[in-house]
CSV table of C-alpha atoms in Angstrom, one decimal:
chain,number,residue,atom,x,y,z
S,23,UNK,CA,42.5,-3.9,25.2
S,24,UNK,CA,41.3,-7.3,26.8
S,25,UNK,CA,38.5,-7.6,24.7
S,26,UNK,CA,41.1,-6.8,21.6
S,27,UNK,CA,43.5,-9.8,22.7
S,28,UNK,CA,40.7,-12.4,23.2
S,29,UNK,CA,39.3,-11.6,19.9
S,30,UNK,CA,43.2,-12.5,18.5
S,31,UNK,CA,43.4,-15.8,20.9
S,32,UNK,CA,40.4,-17.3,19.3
S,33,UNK,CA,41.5,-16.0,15.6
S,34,UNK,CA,44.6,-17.6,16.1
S,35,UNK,CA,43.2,-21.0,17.5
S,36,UNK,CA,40.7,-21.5,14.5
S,37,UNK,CA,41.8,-20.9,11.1
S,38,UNK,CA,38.4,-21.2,10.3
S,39,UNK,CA,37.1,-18.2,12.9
S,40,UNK,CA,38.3,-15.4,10.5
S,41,UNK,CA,35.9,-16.1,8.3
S,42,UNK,CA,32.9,-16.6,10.6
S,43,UNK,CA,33.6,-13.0,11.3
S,44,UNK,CA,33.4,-11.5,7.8
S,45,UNK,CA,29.5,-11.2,6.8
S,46,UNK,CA,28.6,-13.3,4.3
S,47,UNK,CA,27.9,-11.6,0.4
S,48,UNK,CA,24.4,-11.0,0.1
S,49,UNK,CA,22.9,-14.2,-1.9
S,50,UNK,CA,21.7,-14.1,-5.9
S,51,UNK,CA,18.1,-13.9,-4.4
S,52,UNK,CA,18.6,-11.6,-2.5
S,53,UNK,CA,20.6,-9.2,-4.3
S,54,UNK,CA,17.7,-9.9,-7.8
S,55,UNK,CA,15.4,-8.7,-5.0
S,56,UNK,CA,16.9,-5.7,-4.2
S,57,UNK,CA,17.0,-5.1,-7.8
S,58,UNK,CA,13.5,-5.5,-8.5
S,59,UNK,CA,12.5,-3.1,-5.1
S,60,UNK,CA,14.6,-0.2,-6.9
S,61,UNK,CA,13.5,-1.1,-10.4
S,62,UNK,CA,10.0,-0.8,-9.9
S,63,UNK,CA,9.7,2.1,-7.6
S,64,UNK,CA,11.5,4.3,-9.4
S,65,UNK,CA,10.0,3.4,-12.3
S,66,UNK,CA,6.0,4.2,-10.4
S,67,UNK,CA,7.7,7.2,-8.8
S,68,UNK,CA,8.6,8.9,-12.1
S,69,UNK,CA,6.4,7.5,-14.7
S,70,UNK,CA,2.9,8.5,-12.1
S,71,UNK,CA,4.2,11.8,-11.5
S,72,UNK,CA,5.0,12.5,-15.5
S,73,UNK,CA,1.6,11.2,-16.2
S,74,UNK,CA,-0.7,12.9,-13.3
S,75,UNK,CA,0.8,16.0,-14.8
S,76,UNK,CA,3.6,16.6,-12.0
S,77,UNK,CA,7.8,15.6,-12.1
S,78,UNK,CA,9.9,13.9,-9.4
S,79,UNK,CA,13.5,13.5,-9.4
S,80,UNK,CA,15.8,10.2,-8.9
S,81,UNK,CA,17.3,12.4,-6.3
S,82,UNK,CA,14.4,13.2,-4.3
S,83,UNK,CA,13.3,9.1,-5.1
S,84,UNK,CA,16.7,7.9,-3.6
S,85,UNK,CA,16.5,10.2,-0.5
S,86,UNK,CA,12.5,9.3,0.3
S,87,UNK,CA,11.2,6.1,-1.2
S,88,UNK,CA,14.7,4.6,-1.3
S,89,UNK,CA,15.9,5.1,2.1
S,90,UNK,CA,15.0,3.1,5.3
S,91,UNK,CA,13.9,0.3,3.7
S,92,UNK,CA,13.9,-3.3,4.6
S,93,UNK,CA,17.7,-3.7,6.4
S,94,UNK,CA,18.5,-6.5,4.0
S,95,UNK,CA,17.6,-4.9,0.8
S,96,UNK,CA,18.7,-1.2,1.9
S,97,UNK,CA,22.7,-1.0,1.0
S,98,UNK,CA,22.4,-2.9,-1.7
S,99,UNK,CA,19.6,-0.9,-3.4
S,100,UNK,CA,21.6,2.4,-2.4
S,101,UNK,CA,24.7,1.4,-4.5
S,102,UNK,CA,22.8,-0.5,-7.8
S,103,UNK,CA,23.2,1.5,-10.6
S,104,UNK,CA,20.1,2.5,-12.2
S,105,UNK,CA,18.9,3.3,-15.8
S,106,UNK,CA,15.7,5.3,-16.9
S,107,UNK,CA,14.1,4.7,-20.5
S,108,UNK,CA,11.1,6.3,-21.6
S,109,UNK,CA,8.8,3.8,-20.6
S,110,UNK,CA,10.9,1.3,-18.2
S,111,UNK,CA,13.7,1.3,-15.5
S,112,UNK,CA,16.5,-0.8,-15.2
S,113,UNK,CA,18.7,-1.9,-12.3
S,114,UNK,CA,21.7,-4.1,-13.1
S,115,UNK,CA,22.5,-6.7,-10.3
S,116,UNK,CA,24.8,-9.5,-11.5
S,117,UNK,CA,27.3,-9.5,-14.4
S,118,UNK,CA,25.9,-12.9,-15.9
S,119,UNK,CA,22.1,-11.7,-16.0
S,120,UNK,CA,20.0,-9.2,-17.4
S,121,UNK,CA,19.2,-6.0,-15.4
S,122,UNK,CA,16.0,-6.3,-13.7
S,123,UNK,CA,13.3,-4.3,-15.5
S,124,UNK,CA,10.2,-2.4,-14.5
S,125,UNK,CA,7.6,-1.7,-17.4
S,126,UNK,CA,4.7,0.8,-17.7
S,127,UNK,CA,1.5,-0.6,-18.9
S,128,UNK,CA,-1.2,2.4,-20.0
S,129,UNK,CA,-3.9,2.0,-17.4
S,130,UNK,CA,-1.9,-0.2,-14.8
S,131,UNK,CA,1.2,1.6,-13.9
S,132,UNK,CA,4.9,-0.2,-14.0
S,133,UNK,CA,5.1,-4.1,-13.4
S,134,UNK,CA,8.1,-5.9,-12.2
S,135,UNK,CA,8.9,-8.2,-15.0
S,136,UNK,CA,10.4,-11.7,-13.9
S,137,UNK,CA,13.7,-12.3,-12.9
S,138,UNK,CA,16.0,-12.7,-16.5
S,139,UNK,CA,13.7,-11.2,-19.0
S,140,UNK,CA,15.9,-10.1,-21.6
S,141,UNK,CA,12.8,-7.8,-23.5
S,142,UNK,CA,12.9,-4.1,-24.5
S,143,UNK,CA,10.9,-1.1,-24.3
S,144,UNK,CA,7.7,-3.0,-24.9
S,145,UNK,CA,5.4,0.4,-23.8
S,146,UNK,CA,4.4,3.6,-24.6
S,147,UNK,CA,5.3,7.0,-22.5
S,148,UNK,CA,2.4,7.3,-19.9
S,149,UNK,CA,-0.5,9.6,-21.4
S,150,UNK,CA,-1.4,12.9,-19.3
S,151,UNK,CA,-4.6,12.1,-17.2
S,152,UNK,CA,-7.1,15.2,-17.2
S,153,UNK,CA,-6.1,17.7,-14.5
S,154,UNK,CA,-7.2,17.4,-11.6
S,155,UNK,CA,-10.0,19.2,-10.1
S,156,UNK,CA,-9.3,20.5,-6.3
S,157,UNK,CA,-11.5,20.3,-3.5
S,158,UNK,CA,-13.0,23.6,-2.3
S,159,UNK,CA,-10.8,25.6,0.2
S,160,UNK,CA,-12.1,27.2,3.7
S,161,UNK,CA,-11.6,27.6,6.7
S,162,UNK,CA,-12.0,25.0,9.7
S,163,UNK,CA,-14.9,24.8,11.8
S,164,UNK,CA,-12.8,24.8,15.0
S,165,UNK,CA,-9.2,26.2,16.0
S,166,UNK,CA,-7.5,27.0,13.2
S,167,UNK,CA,-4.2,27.8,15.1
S,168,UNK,CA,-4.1,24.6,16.8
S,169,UNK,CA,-5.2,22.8,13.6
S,170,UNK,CA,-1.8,24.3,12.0
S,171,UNK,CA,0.1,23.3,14.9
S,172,UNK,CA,-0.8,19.7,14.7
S,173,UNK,CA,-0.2,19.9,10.6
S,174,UNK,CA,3.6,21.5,11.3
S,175,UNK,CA,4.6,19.3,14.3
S,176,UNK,CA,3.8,16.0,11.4
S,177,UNK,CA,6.2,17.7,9.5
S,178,UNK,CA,8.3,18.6,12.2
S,179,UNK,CA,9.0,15.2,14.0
S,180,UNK,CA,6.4,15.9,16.7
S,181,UNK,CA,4.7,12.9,16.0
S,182,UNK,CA,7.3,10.5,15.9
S,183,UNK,CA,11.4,11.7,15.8
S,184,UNK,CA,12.8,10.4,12.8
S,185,UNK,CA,9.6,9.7,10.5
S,186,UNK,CA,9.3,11.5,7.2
S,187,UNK,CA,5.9,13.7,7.0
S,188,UNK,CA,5.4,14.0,3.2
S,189,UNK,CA,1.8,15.5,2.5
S,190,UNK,CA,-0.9,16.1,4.7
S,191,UNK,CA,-4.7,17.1,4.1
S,192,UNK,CA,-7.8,17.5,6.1
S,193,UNK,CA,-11.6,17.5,4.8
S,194,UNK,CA,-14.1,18.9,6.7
S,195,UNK,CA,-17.7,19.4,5.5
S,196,UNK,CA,-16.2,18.7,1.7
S,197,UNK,CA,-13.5,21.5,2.2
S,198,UNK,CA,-10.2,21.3,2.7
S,199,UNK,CA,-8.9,23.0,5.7
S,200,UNK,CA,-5.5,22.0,5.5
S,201,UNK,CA,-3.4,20.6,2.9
S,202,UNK,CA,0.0,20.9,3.2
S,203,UNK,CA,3.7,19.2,1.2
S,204,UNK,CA,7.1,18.4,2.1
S,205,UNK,CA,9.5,19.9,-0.6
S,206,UNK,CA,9.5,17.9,-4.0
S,207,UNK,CA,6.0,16.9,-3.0
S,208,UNK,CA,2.6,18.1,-4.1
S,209,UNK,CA,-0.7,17.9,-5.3
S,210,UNK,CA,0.1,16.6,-8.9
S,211,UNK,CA,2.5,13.9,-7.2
S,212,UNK,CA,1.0,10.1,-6.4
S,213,UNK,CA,2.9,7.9,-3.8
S,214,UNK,CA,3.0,4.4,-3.3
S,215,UNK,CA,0.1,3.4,-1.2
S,216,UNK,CA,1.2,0.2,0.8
S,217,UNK,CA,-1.3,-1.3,2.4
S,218,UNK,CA,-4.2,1.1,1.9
S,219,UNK,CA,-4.3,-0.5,-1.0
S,220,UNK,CA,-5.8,-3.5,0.8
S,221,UNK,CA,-9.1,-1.2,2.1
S,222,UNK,CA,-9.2,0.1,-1.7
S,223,UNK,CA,-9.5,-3.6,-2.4
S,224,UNK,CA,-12.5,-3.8,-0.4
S,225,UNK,CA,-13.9,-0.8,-1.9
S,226,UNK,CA,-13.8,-2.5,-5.4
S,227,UNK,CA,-15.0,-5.4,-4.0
S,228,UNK,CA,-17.6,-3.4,-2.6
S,229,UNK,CA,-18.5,-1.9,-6.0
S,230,UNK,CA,-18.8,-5.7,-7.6
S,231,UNK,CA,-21.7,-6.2,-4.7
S,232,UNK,CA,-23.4,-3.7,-5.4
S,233,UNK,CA,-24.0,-4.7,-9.2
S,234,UNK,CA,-24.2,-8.1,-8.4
S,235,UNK,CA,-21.4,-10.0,-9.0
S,236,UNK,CA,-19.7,-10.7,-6.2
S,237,UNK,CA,-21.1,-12.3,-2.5
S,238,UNK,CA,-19.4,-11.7,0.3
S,239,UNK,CA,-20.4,-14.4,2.5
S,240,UNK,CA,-20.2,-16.9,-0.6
S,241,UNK,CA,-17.1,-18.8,-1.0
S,242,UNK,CA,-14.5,-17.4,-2.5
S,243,UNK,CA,-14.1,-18.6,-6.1
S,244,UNK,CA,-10.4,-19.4,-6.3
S,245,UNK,CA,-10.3,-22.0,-9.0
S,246,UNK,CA,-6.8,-23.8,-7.8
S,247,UNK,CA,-9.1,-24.7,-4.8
S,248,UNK,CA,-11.9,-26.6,-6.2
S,249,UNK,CA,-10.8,-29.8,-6.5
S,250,UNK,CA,-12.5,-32.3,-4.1
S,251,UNK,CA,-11.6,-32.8,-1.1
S,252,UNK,CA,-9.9,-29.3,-0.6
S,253,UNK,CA,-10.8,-27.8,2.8
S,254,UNK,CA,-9.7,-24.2,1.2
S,255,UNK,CA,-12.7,-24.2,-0.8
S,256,UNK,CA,-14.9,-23.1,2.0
S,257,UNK,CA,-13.3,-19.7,2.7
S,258,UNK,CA,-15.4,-16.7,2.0
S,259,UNK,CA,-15.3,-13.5,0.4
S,260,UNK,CA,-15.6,-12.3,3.5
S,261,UNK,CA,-13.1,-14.4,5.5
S,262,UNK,CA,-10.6,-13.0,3.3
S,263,UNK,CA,-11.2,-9.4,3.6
S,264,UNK,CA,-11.5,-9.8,7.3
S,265,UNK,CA,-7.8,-11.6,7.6
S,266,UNK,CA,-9.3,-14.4,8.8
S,267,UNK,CA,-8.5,-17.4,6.1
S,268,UNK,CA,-7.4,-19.7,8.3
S,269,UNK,CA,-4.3,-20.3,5.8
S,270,UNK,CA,-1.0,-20.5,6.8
S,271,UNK,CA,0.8,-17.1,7.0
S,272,UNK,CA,5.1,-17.5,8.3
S,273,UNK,CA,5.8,-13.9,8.7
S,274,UNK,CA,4.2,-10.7,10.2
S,275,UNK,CA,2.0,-9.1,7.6
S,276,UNK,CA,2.7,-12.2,5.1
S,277,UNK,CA,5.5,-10.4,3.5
S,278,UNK,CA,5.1,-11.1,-0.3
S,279,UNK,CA,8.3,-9.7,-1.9
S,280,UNK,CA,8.8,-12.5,-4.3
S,281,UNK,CA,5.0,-10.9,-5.8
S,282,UNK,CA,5.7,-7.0,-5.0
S,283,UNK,CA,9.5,-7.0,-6.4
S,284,UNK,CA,10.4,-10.7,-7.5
S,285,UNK,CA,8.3,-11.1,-10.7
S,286,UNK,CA,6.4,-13.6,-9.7
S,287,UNK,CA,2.7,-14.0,-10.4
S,288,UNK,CA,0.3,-13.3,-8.0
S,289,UNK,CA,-1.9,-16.7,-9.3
S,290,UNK,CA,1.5,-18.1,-9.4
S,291,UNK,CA,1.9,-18.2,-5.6
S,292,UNK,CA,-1.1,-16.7,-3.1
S,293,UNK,CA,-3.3,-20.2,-3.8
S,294,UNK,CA,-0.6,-22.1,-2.6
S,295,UNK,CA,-0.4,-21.4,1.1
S,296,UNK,CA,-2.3,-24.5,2.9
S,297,UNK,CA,-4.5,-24.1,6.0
S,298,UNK,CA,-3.3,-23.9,9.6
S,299,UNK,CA,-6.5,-23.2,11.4
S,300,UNK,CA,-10.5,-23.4,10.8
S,301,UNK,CA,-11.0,-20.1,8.6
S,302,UNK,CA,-12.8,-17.5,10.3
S,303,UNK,CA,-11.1,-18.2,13.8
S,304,UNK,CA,-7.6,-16.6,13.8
S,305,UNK,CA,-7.0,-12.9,13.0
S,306,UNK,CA,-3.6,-13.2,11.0
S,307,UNK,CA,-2.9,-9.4,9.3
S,308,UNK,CA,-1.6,-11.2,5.6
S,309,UNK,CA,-1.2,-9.8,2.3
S,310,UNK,CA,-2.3,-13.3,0.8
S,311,UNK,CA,-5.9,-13.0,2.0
S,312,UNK,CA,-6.8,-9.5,0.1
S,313,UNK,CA,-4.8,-10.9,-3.1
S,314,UNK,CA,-6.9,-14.1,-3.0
S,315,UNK,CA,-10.1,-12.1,-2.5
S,316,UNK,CA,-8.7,-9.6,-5.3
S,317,UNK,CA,-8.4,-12.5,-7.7
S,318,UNK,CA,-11.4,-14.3,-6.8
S,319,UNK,CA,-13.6,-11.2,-8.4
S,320,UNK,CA,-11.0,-10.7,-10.9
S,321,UNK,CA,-13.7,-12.3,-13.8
S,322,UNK,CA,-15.2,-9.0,-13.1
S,323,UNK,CA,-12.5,-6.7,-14.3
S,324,UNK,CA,-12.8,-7.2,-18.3
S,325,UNK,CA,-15.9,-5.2,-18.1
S,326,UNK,CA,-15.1,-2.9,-14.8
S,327,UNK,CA,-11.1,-2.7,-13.8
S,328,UNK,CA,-10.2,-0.6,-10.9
S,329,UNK,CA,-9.2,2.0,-12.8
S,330,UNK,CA,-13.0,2.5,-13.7
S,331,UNK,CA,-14.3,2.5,-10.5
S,332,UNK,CA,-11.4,5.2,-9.5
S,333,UNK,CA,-12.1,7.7,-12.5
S,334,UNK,CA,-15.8,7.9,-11.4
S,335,UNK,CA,-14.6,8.8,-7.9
S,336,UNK,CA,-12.4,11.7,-9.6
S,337,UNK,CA,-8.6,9.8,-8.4
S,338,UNK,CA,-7.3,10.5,-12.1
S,339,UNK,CA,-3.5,10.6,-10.3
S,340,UNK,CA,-4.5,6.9,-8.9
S,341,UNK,CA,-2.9,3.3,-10.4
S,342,UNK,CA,-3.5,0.2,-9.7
S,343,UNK,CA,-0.4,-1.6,-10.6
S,344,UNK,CA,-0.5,-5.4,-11.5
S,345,UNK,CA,2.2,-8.3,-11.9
S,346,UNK,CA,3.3,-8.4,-15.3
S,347,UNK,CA,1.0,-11.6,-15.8
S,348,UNK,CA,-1.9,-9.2,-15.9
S,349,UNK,CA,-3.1,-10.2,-12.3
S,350,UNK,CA,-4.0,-6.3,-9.8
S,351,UNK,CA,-1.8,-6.6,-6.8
S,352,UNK,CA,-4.5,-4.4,-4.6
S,353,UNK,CA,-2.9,-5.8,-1.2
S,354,UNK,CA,-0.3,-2.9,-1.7
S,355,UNK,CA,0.8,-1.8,-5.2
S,356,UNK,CA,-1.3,1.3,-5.8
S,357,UNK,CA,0.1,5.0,-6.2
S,358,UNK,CA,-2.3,7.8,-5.4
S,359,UNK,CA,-1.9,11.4,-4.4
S,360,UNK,CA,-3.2,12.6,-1.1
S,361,UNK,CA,-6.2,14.4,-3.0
S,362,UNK,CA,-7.1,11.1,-4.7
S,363,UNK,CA,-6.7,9.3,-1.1
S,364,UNK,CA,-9.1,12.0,0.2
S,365,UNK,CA,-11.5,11.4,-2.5
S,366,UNK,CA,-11.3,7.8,-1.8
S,367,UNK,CA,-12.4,8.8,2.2
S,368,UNK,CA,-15.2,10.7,1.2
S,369,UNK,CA,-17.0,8.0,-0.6
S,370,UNK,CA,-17.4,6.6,3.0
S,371,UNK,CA,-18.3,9.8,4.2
S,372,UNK,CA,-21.5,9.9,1.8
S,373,UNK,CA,-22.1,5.9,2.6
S,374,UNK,CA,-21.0,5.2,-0.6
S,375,UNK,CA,-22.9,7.8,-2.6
S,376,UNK,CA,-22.2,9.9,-5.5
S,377,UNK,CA,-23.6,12.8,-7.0
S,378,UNK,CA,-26.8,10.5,-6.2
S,379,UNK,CA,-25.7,7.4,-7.1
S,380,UNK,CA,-25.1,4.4,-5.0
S,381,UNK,CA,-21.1,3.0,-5.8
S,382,UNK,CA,-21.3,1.0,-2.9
S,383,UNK,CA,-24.1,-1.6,-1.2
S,384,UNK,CA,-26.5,0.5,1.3
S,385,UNK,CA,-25.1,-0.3,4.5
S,386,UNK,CA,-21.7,-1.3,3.4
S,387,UNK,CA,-19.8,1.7,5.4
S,388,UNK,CA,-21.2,-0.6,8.5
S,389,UNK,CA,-20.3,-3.7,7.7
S,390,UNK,CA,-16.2,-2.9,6.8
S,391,UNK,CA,-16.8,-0.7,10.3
S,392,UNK,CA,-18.1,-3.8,11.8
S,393,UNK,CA,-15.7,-6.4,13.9
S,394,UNK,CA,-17.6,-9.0,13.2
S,395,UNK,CA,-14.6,-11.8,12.8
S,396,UNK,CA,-12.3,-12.2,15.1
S,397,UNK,CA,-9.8,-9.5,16.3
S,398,UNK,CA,-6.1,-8.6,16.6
S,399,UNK,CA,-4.6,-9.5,20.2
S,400,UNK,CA,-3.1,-6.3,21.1
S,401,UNK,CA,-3.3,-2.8,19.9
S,402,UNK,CA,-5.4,0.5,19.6
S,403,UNK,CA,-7.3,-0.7,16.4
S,404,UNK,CA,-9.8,-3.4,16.3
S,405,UNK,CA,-10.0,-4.9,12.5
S,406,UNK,CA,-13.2,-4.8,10.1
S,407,UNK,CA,-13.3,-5.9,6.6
S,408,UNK,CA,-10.3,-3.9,4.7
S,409,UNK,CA,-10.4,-1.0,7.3
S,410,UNK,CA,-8.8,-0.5,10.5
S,411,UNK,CA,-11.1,0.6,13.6
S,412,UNK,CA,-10.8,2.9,16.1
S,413,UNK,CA,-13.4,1.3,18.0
S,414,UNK,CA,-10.1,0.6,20.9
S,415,UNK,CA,-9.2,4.1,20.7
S,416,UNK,CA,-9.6,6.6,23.4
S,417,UNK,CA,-10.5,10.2,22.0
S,418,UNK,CA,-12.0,9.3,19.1
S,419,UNK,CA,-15.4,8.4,17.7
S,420,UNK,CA,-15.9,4.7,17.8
S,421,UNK,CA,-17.4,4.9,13.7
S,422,UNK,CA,-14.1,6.1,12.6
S,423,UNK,CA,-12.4,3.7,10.5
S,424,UNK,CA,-8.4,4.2,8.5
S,425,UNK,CA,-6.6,2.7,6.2
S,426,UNK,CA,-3.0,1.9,7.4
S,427,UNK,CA,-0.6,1.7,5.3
S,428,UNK,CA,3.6,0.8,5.2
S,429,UNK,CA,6.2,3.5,6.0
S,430,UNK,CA,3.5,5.8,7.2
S,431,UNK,CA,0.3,5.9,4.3
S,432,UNK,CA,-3.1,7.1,6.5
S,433,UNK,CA,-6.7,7.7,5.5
S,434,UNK,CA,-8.2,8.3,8.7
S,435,UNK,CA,-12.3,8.6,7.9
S,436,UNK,CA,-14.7,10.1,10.9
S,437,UNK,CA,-18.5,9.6,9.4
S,438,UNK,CA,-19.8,11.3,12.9
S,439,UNK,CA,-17.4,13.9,12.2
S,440,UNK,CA,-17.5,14.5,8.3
S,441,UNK,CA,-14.3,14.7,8.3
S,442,UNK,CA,-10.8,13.1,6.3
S,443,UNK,CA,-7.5,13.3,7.6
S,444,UNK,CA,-5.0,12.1,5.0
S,445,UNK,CA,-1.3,11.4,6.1
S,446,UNK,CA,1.2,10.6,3.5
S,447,UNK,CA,5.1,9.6,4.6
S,448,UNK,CA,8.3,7.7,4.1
S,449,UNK,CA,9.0,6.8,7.6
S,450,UNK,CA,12.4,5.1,7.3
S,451,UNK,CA,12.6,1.4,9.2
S,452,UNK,CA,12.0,1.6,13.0
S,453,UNK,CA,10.9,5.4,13.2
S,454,UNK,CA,7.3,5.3,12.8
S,455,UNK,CA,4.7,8.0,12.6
S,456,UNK,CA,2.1,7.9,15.7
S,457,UNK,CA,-1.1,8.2,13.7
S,458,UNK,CA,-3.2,7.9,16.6
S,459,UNK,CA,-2.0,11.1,18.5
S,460,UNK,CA,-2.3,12.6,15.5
S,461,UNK,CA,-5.7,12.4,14.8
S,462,UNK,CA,-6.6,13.4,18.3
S,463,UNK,CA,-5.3,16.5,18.0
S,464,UNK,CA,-6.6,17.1,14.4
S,465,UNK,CA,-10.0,16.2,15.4
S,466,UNK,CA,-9.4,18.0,18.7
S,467,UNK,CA,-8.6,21.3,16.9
S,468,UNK,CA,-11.8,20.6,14.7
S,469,UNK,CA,-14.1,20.4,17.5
């Protein structure tokens, strides 16, 4: 009751209070953004699953992808009414504009179109990729009992109350030993990577290496930077893929939402950011640095796009997505089933072999492995070049390397181990999956 009248004293003594109590209507910005997240995840949700041969739902979307995301976007992209064309989703957003759009491209997924593009249908239904070709089955060379109670307890919440366990496999020795999906979820069904995509970057990079176009320790050729005088000009190749550019980075992880759901262009924005410290001397985690080092090789991709480099690995249910300019957005915007994701570890597995040919630079499994540049602060992983290490990491082998991704994406590789553990989620805001305990016990049961 006190704390009832006080509130009414100071309502009453400022006719101005009431409204400093009432939240304030999301802004135009932010609202077009929440638009775009909706827009172009449902459309990558559906339009991968038609294509890779599988189906999803816009009730299954809105009660995985859709939920627990960032706390300013989640109501509003809850109640935005949303429309599904053949080949592009719309989400309306303010009575005075068009609907924001996301548009699938043959070979590149759905791309956000800027914010009042008033076009149509400008693309063709997604074409069926060839079916995909499972791994060999077995058992485990270890405990398989415990091995199935460390694969139920992801599912179950044992790893993290609250997360959301959608698909888990495990190779060992080039079998699969465990592979299992929540309901509406399977093989034939590609997720949104997040930031695995960033140590896919650094595979494709790794691929330009090895036939010669692209130097890691060579400046990065960002053409907005080569005018004289510009101290940018000096970052490398590998600076970038290290998180150690020395530019200027104002929130964790470099949040690029303007790039992932705004419509703006990636070469529109990342070579903008100006320098804050001598590159190769801070470790800041940053989208920026993997799309600058994406679209300093991108000369490359007329004669060998990602998807290229994917098909010969077998991920036919894998897109690279781009902006709508054309640019790849490899710092996050990939979808990719947990088979493709596994396919993806074993590369590293065979040191970037296969079926006796070389896809990556002899050597190149050490140097991502290899934290050479300088390191994050705090934590259980050390950082190599697009990979994760486990090098900090009690009760596991020191050469294992993941790649970490938002709302729970894994690809935990274990060379010493030959062995893949594959974690896919959609871990709402705040209730995160413990990856590290995890793998423990999968490689434990293993053993």
């Amino acid at each position: 009751m006190r704390t009832l009248i006080l509130a009414t004293a100071i309502l009453t003594a400022s006719p101005f209070a009431a409204f400093a109590q009432t939240p304030a209507a999301p802004s135009a910005s932010v609202r077009a953004m929440a638009a775009g997240y909706k827009a172009l995840t449902v459309c990558s949700a559906l339009k991968t699953a038609e294509a890779a041969g599988g189906t999803r739902t816009l009730e299954s979307i809105e009660a995985n992808e859709l939920t627990g995301i960032y706390p300013e976007l989640d109501p509003l992209v809850r109640e935005m009414p949303v429309e599904v064309f053949p080949a592009r989703v719309a989400v309306a957003w303010d009575d005075a504009m068009p609907p924001r759009s996301a548009v699938w491209r043959d070979g590149h997924g759905c791309s956000i179109m800027p914010v009042g593009w008033r076009g149509e249908q400008i693309a063709i239904l997604p074409p069926r990729r060839p079916s995909d070709q499972a791994f060999a089955g077995g058992e485990p060379v270890g405990n398989a009992a415990l091995l199935n109670e460390a694969v139920e307890q992801a599912f179950e919440g044992g790893y993290g109350a609250g997360s959301n366990t959608t698909a888990v496999l495990v190779l060992q020795n080039d079998r699969v030993v465990a592979e299992e999906y929540a309901l509406g979820f399977g093989p034939d069904t590609p997720q949104r990577t997040w930031s695995v995509a960033k140590s896919l970057a650094g595979t494709v990079i790794g691929a330009a290496v090895q036939r010669g176009q692209a130097d890691v320790n060579a400046p990065a050729a960002i053409g907005d930077w080569s005018r004289e005088g510009d101290p940018r000009a000096a970052i490398t190749l590998d600076q970038l893929m290290r998180m150690a550019s020395g530019l200027t980075s104002d929130t964790a992880g470099n949040r690029t939402d303007a790039l992932y759901f705004g419509g703006v262009g990636v070469d529109e924005q990342v070579t903008t950011w100006p320098l804050i410290t001598t590159p190769g001397t801070r470790f800041r985690y940053a989208n920026n640095d993997i799309l600058l080092g994406i679209l300093a090789i991108a000369p490359t991709f007329e004669a060998h796009p990602p998807a290229e480099l994917f098909r010969r690995l077998g991920m036919n249910d894998t897109w690279a997505e781009t902006d709508w300019r054309g640019n790849y957005m490899l710092s996050s915007q990939v979808w990719s089933t947990a088979r493709d994701l596994a396919r993806f570890g074993r590369l590293y597995l065979n040191d970037g072999m296969l079926d006796g040919q070389r896809i990556l630079p002899e050597g190149w499994r050490d140097y991502v492995s290899r934290p050479s540049g300088p390191q994050p602060p705090s934590g259980e992983q050390g950082y190599g070049a697009t990979f994760w290490l486990f090098n900090r990491s009690e009760g596991i082998p020191a050469d294992a390397i993941s790649a970490n991704g938002n709302r729970g994406q894994y690809v935990i590789i274990v060379p010493s181990r030959n062995i893949v553990i594959v974690r896919r989620g959609e871990d709402p805001a705040g209730k995160p999956f413990n990856f590290i305990p995890f793998t423990r016990d999968v490689l434990a049961a293993l053993d």
